[in-house]
Backbone as a ProteinNet text record, in pm:
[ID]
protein_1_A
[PRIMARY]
XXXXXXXXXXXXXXXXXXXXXXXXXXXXXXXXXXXXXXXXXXXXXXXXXXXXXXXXXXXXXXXXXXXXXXXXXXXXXXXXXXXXXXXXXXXXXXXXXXXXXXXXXXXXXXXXXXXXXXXXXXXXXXXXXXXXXXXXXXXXXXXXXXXXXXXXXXXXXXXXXXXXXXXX
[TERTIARY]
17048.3	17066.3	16953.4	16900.8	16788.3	16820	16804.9	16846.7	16744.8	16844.1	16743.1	16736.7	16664.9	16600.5	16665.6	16763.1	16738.9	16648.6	16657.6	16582.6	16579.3	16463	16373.7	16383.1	16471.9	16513.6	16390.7	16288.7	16246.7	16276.8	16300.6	16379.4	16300.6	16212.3	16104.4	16104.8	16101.6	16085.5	15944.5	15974.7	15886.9	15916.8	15840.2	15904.5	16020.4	16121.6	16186.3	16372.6	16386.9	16561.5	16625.2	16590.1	16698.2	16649.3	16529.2	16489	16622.8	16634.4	16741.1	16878.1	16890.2	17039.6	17068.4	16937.3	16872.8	16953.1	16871	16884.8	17024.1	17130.7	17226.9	17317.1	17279.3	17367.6	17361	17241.8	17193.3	17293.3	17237.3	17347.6	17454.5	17511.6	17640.5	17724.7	17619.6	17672.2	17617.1	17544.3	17460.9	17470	17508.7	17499.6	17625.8	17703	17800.3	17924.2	18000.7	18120.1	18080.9	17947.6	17928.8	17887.4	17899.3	17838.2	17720.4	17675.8	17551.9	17547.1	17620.7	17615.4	17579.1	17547.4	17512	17365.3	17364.9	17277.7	17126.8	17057.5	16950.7	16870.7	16770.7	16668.6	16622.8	16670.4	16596.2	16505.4	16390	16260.6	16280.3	16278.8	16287.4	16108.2	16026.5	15901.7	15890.7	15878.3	15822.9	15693.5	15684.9	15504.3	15480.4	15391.2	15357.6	15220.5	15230	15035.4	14924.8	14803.5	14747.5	14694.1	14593.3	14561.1	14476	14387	14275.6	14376	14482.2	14585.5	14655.4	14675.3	14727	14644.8	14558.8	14437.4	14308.6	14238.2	14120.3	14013.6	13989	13938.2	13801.7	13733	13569.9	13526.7	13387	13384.5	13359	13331.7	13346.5	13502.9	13558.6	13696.1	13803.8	13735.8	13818.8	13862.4	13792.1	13827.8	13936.2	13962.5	14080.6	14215.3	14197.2	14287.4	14345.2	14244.4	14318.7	14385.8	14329.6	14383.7	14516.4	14562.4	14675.1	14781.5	14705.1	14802.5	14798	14737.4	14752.9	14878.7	14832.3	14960.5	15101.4	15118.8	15287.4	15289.1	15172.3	15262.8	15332.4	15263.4	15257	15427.9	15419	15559.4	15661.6	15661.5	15789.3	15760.1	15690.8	15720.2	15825.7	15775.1	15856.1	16004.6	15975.2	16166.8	16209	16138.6	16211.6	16285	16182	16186.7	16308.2	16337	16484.9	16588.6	16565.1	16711.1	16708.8	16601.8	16652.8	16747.4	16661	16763.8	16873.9	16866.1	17055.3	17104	17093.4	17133.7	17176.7	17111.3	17161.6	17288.2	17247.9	17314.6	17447.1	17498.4	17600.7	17670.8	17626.7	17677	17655.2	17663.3	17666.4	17547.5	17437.3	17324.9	17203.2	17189.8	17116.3	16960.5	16986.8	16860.8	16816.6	16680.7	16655	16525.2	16406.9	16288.7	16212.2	16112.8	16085.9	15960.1	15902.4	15746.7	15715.6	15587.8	15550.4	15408.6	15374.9	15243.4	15184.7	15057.1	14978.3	14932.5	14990.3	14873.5	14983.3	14932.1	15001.1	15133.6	15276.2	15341.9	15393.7	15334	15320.4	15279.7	15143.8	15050.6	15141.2	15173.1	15260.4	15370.9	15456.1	15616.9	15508.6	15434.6	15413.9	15323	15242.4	15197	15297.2	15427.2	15508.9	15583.1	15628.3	15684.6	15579.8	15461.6	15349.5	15341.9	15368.5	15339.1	15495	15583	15715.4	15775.1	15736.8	15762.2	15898.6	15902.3	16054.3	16117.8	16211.6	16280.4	16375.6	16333.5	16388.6	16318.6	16323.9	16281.4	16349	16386	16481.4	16400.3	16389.3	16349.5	16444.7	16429.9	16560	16415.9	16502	16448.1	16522	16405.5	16466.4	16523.5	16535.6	16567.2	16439.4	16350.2	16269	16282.3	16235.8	16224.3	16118.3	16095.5	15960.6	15795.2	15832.5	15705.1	15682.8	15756	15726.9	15700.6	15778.9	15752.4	15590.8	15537.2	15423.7	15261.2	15385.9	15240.5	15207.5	15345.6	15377.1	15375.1	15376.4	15388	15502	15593.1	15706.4	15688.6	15704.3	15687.8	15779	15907.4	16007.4	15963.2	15907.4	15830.5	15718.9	15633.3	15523.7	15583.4	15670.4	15745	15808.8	15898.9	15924.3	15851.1	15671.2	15584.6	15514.4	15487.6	15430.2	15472.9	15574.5	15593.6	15651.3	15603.5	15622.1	15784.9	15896.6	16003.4	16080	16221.8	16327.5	16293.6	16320.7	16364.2	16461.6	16548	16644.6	16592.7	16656	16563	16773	16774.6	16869.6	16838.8	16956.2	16939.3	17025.8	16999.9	17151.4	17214.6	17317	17421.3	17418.2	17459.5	17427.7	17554.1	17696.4	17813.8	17847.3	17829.2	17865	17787	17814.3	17712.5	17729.1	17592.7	17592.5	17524	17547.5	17543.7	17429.5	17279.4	17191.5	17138	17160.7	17166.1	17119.4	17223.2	17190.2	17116.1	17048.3	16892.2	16784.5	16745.6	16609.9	16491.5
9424.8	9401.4	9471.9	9403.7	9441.5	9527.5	9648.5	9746.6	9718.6	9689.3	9600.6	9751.2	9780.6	9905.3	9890.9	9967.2	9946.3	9919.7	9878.4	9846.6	9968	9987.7	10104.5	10079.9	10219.4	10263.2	10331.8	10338.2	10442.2	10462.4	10622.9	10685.6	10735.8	10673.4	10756.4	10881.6	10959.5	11106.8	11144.4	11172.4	11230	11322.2	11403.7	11498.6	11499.1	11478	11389.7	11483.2	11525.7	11572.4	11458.2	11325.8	11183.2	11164	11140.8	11130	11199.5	11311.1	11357.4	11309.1	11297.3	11205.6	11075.3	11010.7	10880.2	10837.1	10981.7	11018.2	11053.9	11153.6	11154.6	10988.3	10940.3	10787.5	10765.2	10696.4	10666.4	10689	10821.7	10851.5	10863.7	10839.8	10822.6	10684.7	10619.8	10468.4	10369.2	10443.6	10382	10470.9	10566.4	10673.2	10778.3	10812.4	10878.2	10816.8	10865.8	10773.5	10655.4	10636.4	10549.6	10644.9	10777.4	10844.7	10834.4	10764.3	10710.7	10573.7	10500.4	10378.5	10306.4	10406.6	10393.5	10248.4	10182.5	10068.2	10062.3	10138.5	10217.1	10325.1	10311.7	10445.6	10461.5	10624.3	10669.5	10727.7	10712.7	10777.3	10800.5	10956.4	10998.4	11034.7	10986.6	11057.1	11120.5	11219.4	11251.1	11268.5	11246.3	11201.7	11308.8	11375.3	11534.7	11493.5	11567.7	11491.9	11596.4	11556.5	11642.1	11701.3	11819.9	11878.7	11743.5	11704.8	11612.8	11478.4	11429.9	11358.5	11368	11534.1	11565.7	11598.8	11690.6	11697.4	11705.1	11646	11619.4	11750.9	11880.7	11974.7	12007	12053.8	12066.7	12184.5	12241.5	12358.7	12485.7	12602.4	12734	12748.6	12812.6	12896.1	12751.9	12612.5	12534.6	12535.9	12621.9	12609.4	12695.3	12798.1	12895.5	12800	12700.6	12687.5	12531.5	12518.4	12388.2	12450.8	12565.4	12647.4	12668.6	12735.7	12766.8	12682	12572.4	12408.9	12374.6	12379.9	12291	12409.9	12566.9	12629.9	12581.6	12546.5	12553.8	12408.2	12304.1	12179.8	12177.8	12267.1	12235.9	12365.2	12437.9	12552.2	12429.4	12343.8	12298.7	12136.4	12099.1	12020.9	12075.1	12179.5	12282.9	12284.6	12281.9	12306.5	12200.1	12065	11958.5	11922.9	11975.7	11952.5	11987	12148.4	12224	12130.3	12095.5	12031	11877.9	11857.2	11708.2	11717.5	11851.6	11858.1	11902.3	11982.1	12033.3	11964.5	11844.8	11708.9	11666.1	11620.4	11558.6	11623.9	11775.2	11844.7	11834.2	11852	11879.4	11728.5	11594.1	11495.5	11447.7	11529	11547.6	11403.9	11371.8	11315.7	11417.3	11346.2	11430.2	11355.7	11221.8	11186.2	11120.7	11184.4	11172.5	11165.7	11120.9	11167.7	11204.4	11332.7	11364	11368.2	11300.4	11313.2	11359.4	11442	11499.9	11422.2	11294.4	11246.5	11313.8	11287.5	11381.9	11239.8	11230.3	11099.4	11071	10969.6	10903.2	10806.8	10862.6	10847.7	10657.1	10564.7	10430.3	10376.3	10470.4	10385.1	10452.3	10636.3	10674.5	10559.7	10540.1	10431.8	10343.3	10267.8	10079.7	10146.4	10210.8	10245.7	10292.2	10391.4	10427.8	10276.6	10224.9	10094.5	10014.4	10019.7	9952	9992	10144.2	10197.1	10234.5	10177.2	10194.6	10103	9977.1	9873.3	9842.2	9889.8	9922.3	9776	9814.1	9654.1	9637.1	9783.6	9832.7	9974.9	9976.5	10069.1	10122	10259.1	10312.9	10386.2	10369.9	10502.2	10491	10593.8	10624.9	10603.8	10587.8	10557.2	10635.2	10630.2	10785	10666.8	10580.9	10433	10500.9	10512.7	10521.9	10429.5	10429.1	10307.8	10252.6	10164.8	10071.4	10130.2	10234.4	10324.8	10432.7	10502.3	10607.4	10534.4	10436.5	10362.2	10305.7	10282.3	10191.4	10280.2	10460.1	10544.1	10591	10624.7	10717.8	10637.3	10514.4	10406.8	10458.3	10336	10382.3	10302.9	10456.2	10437.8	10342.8	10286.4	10187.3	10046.6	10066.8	9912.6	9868.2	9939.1	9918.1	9919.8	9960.9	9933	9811	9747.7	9623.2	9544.6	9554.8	9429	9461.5	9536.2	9528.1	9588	9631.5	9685.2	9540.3	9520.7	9424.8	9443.9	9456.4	9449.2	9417.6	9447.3	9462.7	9620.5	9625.7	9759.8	9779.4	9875.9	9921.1	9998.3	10014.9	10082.2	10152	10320	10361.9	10424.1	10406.6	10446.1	10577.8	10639.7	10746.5	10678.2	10721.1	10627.1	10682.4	10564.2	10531.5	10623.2	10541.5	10575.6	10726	10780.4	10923.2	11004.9	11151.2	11221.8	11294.9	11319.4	11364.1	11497.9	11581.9	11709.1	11721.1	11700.2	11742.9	11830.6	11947.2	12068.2	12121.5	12132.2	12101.5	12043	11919.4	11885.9	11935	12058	12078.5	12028.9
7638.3	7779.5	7855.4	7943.8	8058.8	8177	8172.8	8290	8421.3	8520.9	8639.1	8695.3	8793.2	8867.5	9029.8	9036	9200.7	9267.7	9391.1	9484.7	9559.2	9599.6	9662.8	9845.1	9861.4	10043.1	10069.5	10156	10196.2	10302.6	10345.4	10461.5	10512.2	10649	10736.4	10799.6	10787.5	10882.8	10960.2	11046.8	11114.5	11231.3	11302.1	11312.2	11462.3	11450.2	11541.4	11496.7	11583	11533.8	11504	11568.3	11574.3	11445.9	11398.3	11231	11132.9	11162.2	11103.1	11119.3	11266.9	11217.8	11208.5	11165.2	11136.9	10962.1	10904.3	10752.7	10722.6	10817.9	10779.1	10796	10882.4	10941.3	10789.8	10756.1	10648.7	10479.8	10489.1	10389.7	10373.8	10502.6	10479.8	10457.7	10474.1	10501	10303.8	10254.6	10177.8	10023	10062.7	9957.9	9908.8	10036.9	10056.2	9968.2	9838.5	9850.5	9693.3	9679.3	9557.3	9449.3	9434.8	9336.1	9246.1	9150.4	9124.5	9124.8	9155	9174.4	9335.9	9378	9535	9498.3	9622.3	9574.9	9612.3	9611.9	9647	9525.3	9521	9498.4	9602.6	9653.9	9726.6	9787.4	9868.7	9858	10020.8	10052.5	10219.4	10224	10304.4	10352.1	10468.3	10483.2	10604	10638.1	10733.7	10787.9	10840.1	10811.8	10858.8	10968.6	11089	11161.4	11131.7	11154.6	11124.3	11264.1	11270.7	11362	11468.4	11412	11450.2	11503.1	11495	11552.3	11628.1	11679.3	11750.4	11920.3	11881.3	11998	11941.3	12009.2	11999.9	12084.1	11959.8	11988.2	11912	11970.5	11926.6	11995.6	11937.1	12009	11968.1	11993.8	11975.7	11935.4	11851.7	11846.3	11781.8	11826	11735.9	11647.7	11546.9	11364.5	11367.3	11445.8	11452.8	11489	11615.8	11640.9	11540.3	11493.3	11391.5	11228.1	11209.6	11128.3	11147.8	11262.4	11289.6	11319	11375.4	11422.9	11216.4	11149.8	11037.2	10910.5	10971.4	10907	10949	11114.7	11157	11087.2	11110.6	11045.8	10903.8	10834	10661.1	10685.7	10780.3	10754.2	10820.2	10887.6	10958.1	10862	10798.7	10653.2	10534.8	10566.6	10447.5	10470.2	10607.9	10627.6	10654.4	10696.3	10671.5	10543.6	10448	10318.9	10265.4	10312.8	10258.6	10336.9	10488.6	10512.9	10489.6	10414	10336.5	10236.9	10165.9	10026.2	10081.2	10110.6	10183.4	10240.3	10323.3	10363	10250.3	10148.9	10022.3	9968.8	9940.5	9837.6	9919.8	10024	10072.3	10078.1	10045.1	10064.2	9919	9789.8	9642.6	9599.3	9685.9	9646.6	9583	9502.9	9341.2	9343.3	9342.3	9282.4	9411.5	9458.9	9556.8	9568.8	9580.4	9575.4	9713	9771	9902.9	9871.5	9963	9972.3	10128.1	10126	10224.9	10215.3	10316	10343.5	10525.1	10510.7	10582.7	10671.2	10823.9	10937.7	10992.4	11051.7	11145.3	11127.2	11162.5	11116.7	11093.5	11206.6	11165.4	11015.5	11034.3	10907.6	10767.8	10793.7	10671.5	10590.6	10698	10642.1	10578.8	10668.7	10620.7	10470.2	10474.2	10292.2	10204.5	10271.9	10192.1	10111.5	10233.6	10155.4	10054.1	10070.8	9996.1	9868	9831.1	9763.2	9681.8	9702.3	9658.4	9616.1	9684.1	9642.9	9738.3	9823.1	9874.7	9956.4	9927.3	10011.2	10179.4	10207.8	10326.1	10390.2	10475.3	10502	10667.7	10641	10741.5	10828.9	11001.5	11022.2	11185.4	11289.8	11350.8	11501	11584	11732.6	11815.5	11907.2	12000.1	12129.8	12199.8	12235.9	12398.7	12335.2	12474.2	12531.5	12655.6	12814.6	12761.1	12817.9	12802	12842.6	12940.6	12981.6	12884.2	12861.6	12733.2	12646.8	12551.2	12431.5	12456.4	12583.2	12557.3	12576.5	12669.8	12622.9	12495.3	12485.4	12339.1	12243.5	12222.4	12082.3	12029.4	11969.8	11882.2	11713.2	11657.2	11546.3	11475.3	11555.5	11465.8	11511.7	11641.7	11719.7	11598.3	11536.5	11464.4	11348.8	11286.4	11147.6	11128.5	11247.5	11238.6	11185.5	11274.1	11334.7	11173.9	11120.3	10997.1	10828	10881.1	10715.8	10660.1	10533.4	10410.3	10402.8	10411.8	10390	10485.5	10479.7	10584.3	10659.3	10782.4	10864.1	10963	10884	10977.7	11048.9	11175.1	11321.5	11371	11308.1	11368.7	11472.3	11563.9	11705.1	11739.1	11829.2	11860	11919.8	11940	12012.8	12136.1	12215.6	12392.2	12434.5	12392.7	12468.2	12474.2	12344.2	12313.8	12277.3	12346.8	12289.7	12110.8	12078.5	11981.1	11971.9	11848.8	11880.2	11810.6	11826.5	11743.7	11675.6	11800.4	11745.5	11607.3	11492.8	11391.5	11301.1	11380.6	11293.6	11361.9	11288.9	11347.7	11245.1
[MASK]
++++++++++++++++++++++++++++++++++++++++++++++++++++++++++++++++++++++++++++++++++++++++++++++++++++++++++++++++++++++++++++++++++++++++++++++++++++++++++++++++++++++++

């Protein structure tokens, strides 16, 4: 008999608290409750930015300050990293795979899925207005329009509040 391979979730992160309760929605709906038979391999990325993406600095004293912008990103990767796994661990998900990619968090997902082969791809929306979304670009607007698969686009919810708190 031929052991077929799940089909490949990738779970977008970036650095976003709603990302996080993007990932918990997620797992709870997809993962939570099927023990290993959940219908998914899962691959969470988070898109880390780099200094040079963020501001555009040149100059005397620059190299200091992209130093220090490129330490906090790689320390608050790190701790995404722990409350992915502790996200998991506490909702008894084991096999999980986390990648930490380095750019712009659009182009990150649509290669992640490229490179995964993935047949969905999750990432969470902050439900900006049409003026923020069109200064700020939204990273789930550009995941739709080009990633190779399906995309779920979770939202927070409108009616009720939610306590974010907890995803930092």
């Amino acid at each position: 008999m031929v052991s077929k391979e799940k089909p490949v979730m990738v779970m977008g992160l970036y650095d976003s608290k709603l990302s996080f309760y993007a990932l918990e929605w997620t797992l709870d709906r997809y993962f939570v409750g099927f023990g290993p038979n959940h219908p998914f391999k899962l691959v969470v990325v988070h898109a880390r930015p780099t200094p040079a993406s963020v501001v555009g600095v040149g100059g005397p004293g620059a190299g200091n300050f992209i130093t220090i912008m490129e330490s906090e990103f790689k320390r608050k990767a790190s701790r995404s990293i722990d409350q992915i796994k502790q996200m998991c661990l506490n909702k008894s998900i084991e096999d999980v795979e986390i990648e930490v990619v380095e750019g712009n968090p659009k182009k990150v997902m649509c290669e992640a899925v490229e490179r995964h082969h993935a047949s969905i791809l999750v990432v969470g929306s902050p439900n900006y207005g049409v003026v923020k979304r069109t200064v700020l670009g939204s990273v789930s607007d550009y995941c739709a329009n080009h990633a190779r698969c399906s995309v779920m686009i979770v939202k927070r919810p409108s009616k009720t509040r939610i306590d974010i708190t907890h995803f930092r």
